[in-house]
Amino acid sequence: MQVDLLDTPIEYLKGIGPKRGKILRDELNISTYYDLLHYFPFRHVDKSKFYKINEIQSDNVYIQLKAKVIKTETIGVGRKMRLVVTVEDDTGSIELIWFAGIRWVKDKFKINSEWVIFGKPTYFKGVYNIAHPEMEPVSEFSLINIDPLQPIYYTSEKMKQHGLGTKQLAKLTKTLIDQVYAVIGENLNKDIINRYKFLSRRDSLKEIHYPKNERNLDKAKESLIFEELFFLQLNILSYKHQRSVSIKGFTFSVVGDNFNYFYSNLLPFKLTNAQKRVIKEIRADMRSGKQMNRLLQGDVGSGKTLVALMCMLIAVDNNFQSCLMAPTEILANQHYNTISKMLGDMNINVGLLTGSSTASERKKLHEELQDGSLHIIIGTHALIEDIVQFKNLGFVVIDEQHRFGVEQRAKLWKKSITPPHVLVMTATPIPRTLAMTLYGDLDVSVIDELPPGRLPIKTIAAFEKDRQKVFRFVKKNIDEKRQAYIVYPIIEESETLDLRSLYEEFENIKQIFPSPKYSIDMLHGKMKPAEKDEAMLKFKNGETDIMVATTVVEVGVDVPNANIMVIENAERFGLSQLHQLRGRVGRGKYQSYCILISDYSKLSSEGRTRIQTMVNSNDGFEIADVDLRLRGPGDLEGTAQSGILELKIANLVRDERMLVVAKNEADRVLLYENGLNNPENINILKHFLLLKKKQKSFSQIS
Ligand code: ADP
Ligand code: MG
């Protein structure tokens, strides 16, 4: 009864009991034997090695010393009190410091007593010290039979105070492994284990905690990382396989008059090769008889809207309706205007539905959608409402898809009994590893080429002292008939945040750029939709020189004449946000500039890296990669539903190659005869079902 033993509540393990059991639950979410077994050490330390005090050269590694206490003293009072114990060996001395739990340790360190000290040195004011080291009397240390590589676990301060430091955890995992080793079964099939020479699962789990040597540790890690990524992929791909088996799609068999007429007579420019390739990919999907579910990635300004339009024309040619949903009214309006204009004299009926549409406009739209006379509808979330019904919705485009929730997207495609083809578009490039995980169930097309003639945007890091220069530069460009955006992180002044705010700075900008010579306007999230539209329209028509804005201009806005983007408090923005904002310029034939203003003295090293990355690169994918490295995948859009956050040992950045391997193997398992129901895959199926039960996120993917 293997499952039962591993499901034993953690309290029952020798050395734990109710009190520590509760702490393990509260602090680490460990409540069963299984959980503790899967609480992996974050590193190992070679306990057979001792450092000399004068060998300490880095504050990044854990070290072990053997030294004698020569002085103890408590410094400060109350909450500031700390205990400083000075120890020495034959090469020098070092201070050990305790900030908490002083009364427990204070009397242990008698002068001249000898200790084995284990911890991570900190460099402070020119010397090294070690805070809260683990201490063991030399006499006791030499008596224990220790494994050479000792596991180091993360523990909290509270855990340490209740006898659950890394050392005690190590003892507990050891007890546990001895007890459960025999019942640990495989989660993979024989074929995979043999081909990759993975360790058995019980050995992986044993060696990850207590490796015999470095090589075994690496093997254990490899096996466990594979397993984790394999099940992550299996989960995603199983949805895709299910769908391709069970869902039929509309067959768009013709490319007809509308597409051809537009292509030959109305296309305002030559398509880029990337646009052509992507249209072909989409077109192949649409005629395959299967429902298309495709992600279109393309950097800002790469011309995704046109691709969407041409695919909508294919839908019209096949007598189906299309809808295009955008996250903001500004953007929906912009799409409506561009598309209506591009379609010129063609006999295609295009409608616009947003929160600002009047009752009578809505009524007319609803009717035309139902009788089929409206071919293309463009809009915002308003499109999702139940009252919006189509005669025959065949194609759905979702622009800036990361702005929508899973359910919102799903609602749209439920508006047709046979699900329509779906194209979701994003300008937030996602590194390959993440795309495979987040969108493993989507096919991906990439526009990896910008329209010709675009000059790369020049990005400049500026600081407080440069502000006058920056504004002179903006002035010069406006005098040459260009336009500028100036973006602030917040709308109103805040007492807690020392940031420039839009309202405050608007007044300053007005003084620097006085009317009537210059015309300035603002755009932010607290304005009414109609006000935003008006402001945007005036800017687009060139009536406004400077748009003072918040990040509402972030997505999609297309004003080719604007060539300067100034971002204040640039350090406050994430990389993908900076890249999106920068993408508002560089859309026309003029040299464009993105100026990132920050306060140098307040820049964190991460903030500096972000700004430096922007200055160095215009490539959205490269930027997304750095972003992923800086923040980890947890902060990126969509990760919450994906199970990525629950990864215990794999790392999407570091383990990219393994992820590809895992994906291929998951694919093979599913494609094989009977897939998961093949008796060979019984272990896989069992564990998969267990994960689905355990991890909420495993059942949430759309
Ligand atoms: P995004 O991919 O960011 O949504 P848009 O679709 O808004 O980009 O296109 C950006 C700009 O590039 C628009 O002004 C559009 O008219 C223009 N554009 C699109 N395709 C081409 C092309 N093949 N050649 C020249 N300009 C193009
Ligand atoms: Mg766009």
Coordinates of N, CA and C in Angstrom, one line a residue, residues 438-534:
L438 N 3.1 27.7 -21.4 CA 1.9 28.5 -21.3 C 0.9 28.2 -22.4
Y439 N 1.5 28.1 -23.6 CA 0.6 27.9 -24.7 C 0.9 26.6 -25.5
G440 N 1.3 25.6 -24.7 CA 1.6 24.3 -25.3 C 0.4 23.8 -26.1
D441 N -0.8 24.3 -25.8 CA -2.0 23.7 -26.5 C -2.3 24.6 -27.7
L442 N -1.6 25.6 -27.9 CA -1.8 26.5 -29.1 C -0.7 26.2 -30.1
D443 N -1.1 26.4 -31.4 CA 0.0 26.5 -32.4 C 0.5 27.9 -32.4
V444 N 1.8 28.0 -32.7 CA 2.3 29.4 -32.6 C 2.9 29.8 -34.0
S445 N 2.5 31.0 -34.4 CA 3.1 31.7 -35.6 C 3.8 32.9 -35.1
V446 N 4.9 33.2 -35.7 CA 5.7 34.3 -35.3 C 6.0 35.3 -36.5
I447 N 5.7 36.5 -36.3 CA 6.1 37.5 -37.3 C 7.5 38.0 -36.8
D448 N 8.5 37.6 -37.5 CA 9.9 37.9 -36.9 C 10.6 39.0 -37.8
E449 N 9.8 39.9 -38.4 CA 10.4 40.8 -39.3 C 9.5 42.1 -39.3
L450 N 10.2 43.2 -39.2 CA 9.4 44.5 -39.2 C 9.2 44.9 -40.7
P451 N 8.2 45.7 -40.9 CA 8.0 46.3 -42.3 C 9.3 47.0 -42.7
P452 N 9.6 47.1 -43.9 CA 10.9 47.7 -44.4 C 10.8 49.2 -44.1
G453 N 12.0 49.8 -44.0 CA 12.1 51.2 -43.9 C 12.0 51.8 -42.5
R454 N 11.8 50.9 -41.6 CA 11.7 51.4 -40.2 C 13.1 51.6 -39.7
L455 N 13.4 52.7 -39.1 CA 14.7 52.9 -38.5 C 14.6 52.4 -37.1
P456 N 15.6 51.7 -36.6 CA 15.6 51.2 -35.3 C 15.5 52.4 -34.3
I457 N 14.6 52.2 -33.3 CA 14.4 53.3 -32.3 C 15.7 53.4 -31.5
K458 N 16.1 54.7 -31.3 CA 17.3 54.9 -30.4 C 16.8 55.1 -29.0
T459 N 17.4 54.3 -28.1 CA 17.0 54.4 -26.7 C 18.1 55.0 -25.8
I460 N 17.7 55.9 -25.0 CA 18.7 56.7 -24.3 C 18.3 56.6 -22.8
A461 N 19.3 56.4 -21.9 CA 19.1 56.5 -20.5 C 19.4 57.9 -20.1
A462 N 18.5 58.6 -19.4 CA 18.7 60.0 -19.0 C 18.5 60.0 -17.5
F463 N 19.1 61.0 -16.9 CA 19.0 61.2 -15.4 C 18.5 62.5 -15.1
E464 N 18.2 62.7 -13.8 CA 17.6 64.0 -13.4 C 18.4 65.2 -14.0
K465 N 19.7 65.2 -14.0 CA 20.4 66.3 -14.4 C 20.2 66.6 -15.9
D466 N 19.7 65.6 -16.7 CA 19.6 65.8 -18.1 C 18.2 66.3 -18.5
R467 N 17.4 66.5 -17.5 CA 16.0 66.8 -17.8 C 15.8 68.0 -18.8
Q468 N 16.5 69.1 -18.6 CA 16.4 70.2 -19.5 C 16.8 69.9 -20.9
K469 N 17.9 69.1 -21.0 CA 18.3 68.7 -22.3 C 17.2 67.9 -23.0
V470 N 16.6 67.0 -22.2 CA 15.6 66.1 -22.8 C 14.5 67.0 -23.4
F471 N 14.0 68.0 -22.6 CA 12.9 68.8 -23.0 C 13.3 69.6 -24.3
R472 N 14.5 70.1 -24.3 CA 15.0 70.8 -25.5 C 14.9 70.0 -26.7
F473 N 15.3 68.7 -26.5 CA 15.3 67.7 -27.6 C 13.8 67.5 -28.1
V474 N 12.9 67.3 -27.1 CA 11.5 67.1 -27.5 C 11.0 68.3 -28.3
K475 N 11.4 69.5 -27.8 CA 11.0 70.8 -28.5 C 11.5 70.8 -29.9
K476 N 12.7 70.4 -30.1 CA 13.3 70.5 -31.5 C 12.5 69.6 -32.4
N477 N 12.1 68.4 -31.9 CA 11.4 67.4 -32.8 C 10.0 67.9 -33.0
I478 N 9.4 68.5 -32.0 CA 8.0 69.1 -32.3 C 8.0 70.2 -33.3
D479 N 9.1 71.0 -33.2 CA 9.2 72.1 -34.1 C 9.4 71.6 -35.5
E480 N 9.9 70.3 -35.6 CA 9.9 69.7 -37.0 C 8.7 68.9 -37.3
K481 N 7.6 69.2 -36.5 CA 6.3 68.6 -36.8 C 6.1 67.2 -36.3
R482 N 7.0 66.7 -35.5 CA 6.7 65.4 -34.9 C 5.9 65.5 -33.6
Q483 N 5.6 64.4 -33.0 CA 4.8 64.4 -31.8 C 5.5 63.5 -30.7
A484 N 5.1 63.8 -29.5 CA 5.8 63.0 -28.4 C 4.8 62.5 -27.3
Y485 N 5.2 61.4 -26.7 CA 4.5 60.9 -25.5 C 5.4 61.2 -24.3
I486 N 4.8 61.6 -23.2 CA 5.5 61.6 -22.0 C 4.7 60.8 -21.0
V487 N 5.3 59.7 -20.5 CA 4.6 58.7 -19.6 C 5.0 58.8 -18.2
Y488 N 4.0 58.8 -17.3 CA 4.3 58.8 -15.8 C 3.8 57.5 -15.2
P489 N 4.4 57.2 -14.1 CA 4.0 55.9 -13.4 C 2.7 56.0 -12.7
I490 N 2.3 57.2 -12.2 CA 1.1 57.4 -11.5 C 0.3 58.6 -11.9
I491 N -1.0 58.7 -11.6 CA -1.8 59.8 -12.1 C -1.7 61.0 -11.1
E492 N -1.9 60.6 -9.8 CA -1.9 61.7 -8.8 C -0.7 61.5 -7.9
E493 N -0.3 62.6 -7.3 CA 0.8 62.6 -6.3 C 0.4 61.6 -5.2
S494 N 1.4 60.9 -4.7 CA 1.2 60.0 -3.7 C 2.1 60.3 -2.5
E495 N 1.5 60.1 -1.3 CA 2.3 60.4 -0.1 C 3.4 59.3 0.2
T496 N 3.0 58.1 -0.2 CA 4.0 57.0 0.1 C 5.0 56.8 -1.0
L497 N 4.7 57.2 -2.2 CA 5.6 56.9 -3.3 C 6.3 58.2 -3.7
D498 N 7.6 58.2 -3.8 CA 8.3 59.4 -4.2 C 8.4 59.4 -5.8
L499 N 7.3 59.6 -6.4 CA 7.3 59.5 -7.9 C 6.7 60.7 -8.5
R500 N 7.1 60.9 -9.8 CA 6.5 62.0 -10.5 C 5.1 61.6 -10.9
S501 N 4.1 62.5 -10.8 CA 2.8 62.1 -11.2 C 2.3 62.9 -12.3
L502 N 1.4 62.3 -13.0 CA 0.9 63.0 -14.3 C 0.3 64.3 -14.0
Y503 N -0.6 64.4 -13.0 CA -1.3 65.7 -12.7 C -0.3 66.8 -12.4
E504 N 0.6 66.5 -11.5 CA 1.6 67.5 -11.1 C 2.5 67.9 -12.3
E505 N 3.0 67.0 -13.0 CA 3.9 67.3 -14.1 C 3.2 67.9 -15.3
F506 N 2.0 67.6 -15.5 CA 1.2 68.2 -16.6 C 1.4 69.8 -16.5
E507 N 1.3 70.3 -15.3 CA 1.4 71.8 -15.2 C 2.8 72.2 -15.6
N508 N 3.8 71.5 -15.2 CA 5.2 71.8 -15.6 C 5.4 71.8 -17.1
I509 N 4.9 70.7 -17.6 CA 5.1 70.6 -19.1 C 4.4 71.7 -19.8
K510 N 3.2 72.1 -19.3 CA 2.5 73.3 -19.9 C 3.4 74.5 -19.9
Q511 N 4.2 74.7 -18.8 CA 5.0 75.9 -18.7 C 6.2 75.8 -19.7
I512 N 6.7 74.6 -19.8 CA 7.9 74.4 -20.7 C 7.5 74.5 -22.1
F513 N 6.3 74.0 -22.4 CA 5.8 74.1 -23.8 C 4.5 74.9 -23.8
P514 N 4.6 76.3 -23.8 CA 3.5 77.2 -23.6 C 2.6 77.2 -24.8
S515 N 1.3 77.3 -24.5 CA 0.3 77.5 -25.6 C 0.4 79.0 -26.0
P516 N 0.0 79.4 -27.1 CA -0.6 78.6 -28.1 C 0.3 77.9 -29.1
K517 N 1.7 78.1 -28.8 CA 2.6 77.5 -29.8 C 2.5 76.0 -29.7
Y518 N 2.4 75.5 -28.5 CA 2.4 74.0 -28.3 C 1.0 73.6 -27.8
S519 N 0.6 72.5 -28.2 CA -0.7 72.0 -27.6 C -0.4 70.6 -26.9
I520 N -0.9 70.6 -25.7 CA -0.6 69.4 -24.8 C -1.9 68.8 -24.4
D521 N -1.9 67.5 -24.2 CA -3.2 66.9 -23.8 C -2.8 65.8 -22.8
M522 N -3.8 65.2 -22.2 CA -3.5 64.1 -21.3 C -4.4 62.9 -21.5
L523 N -3.9 61.7 -21.1 CA -4.6 60.5 -21.3 C -4.3 59.6 -20.2
H524 N -5.3 59.2 -19.4 CA -5.1 58.3 -18.3 C -6.3 57.5 -17.9
G525 N -6.2 56.5 -17.1 CA -7.2 55.6 -16.8 C -8.5 56.1 -16.1
K526 N -8.3 57.3 -15.5 CA -9.5 57.8 -14.8 C -10.4 58.6 -15.7
M527 N -10.0 58.9 -16.9 CA -10.9 59.6 -17.8 C -12.0 58.7 -18.3
K528 N -13.1 59.4 -18.7 CA -14.2 58.6 -19.3 C -13.8 58.1 -20.7
P529 N -14.4 57.0 -21.1 CA -14.0 56.5 -22.4 C -14.1 57.5 -23.5
A530 N -15.2 58.3 -23.5 CA -15.4 59.2 -24.6 C -14.3 60.3 -24.6
E531 N -13.9 60.7 -23.4 CA -12.8 61.7 -23.2 C -11.5 61.1 -23.8
K532 N -11.2 59.8 -23.4 CA -10.0 59.2 -23.9 C -10.0 59.2 -25.4
D533 N -11.1 58.8 -26.0 CA -11.2 58.7 -27.4 C -10.9 60.0 -28.1
E534 N -11.5 61.0 -27.5 CA -11.3 62.3 -28.1 C -9.9 62.8 -28.1

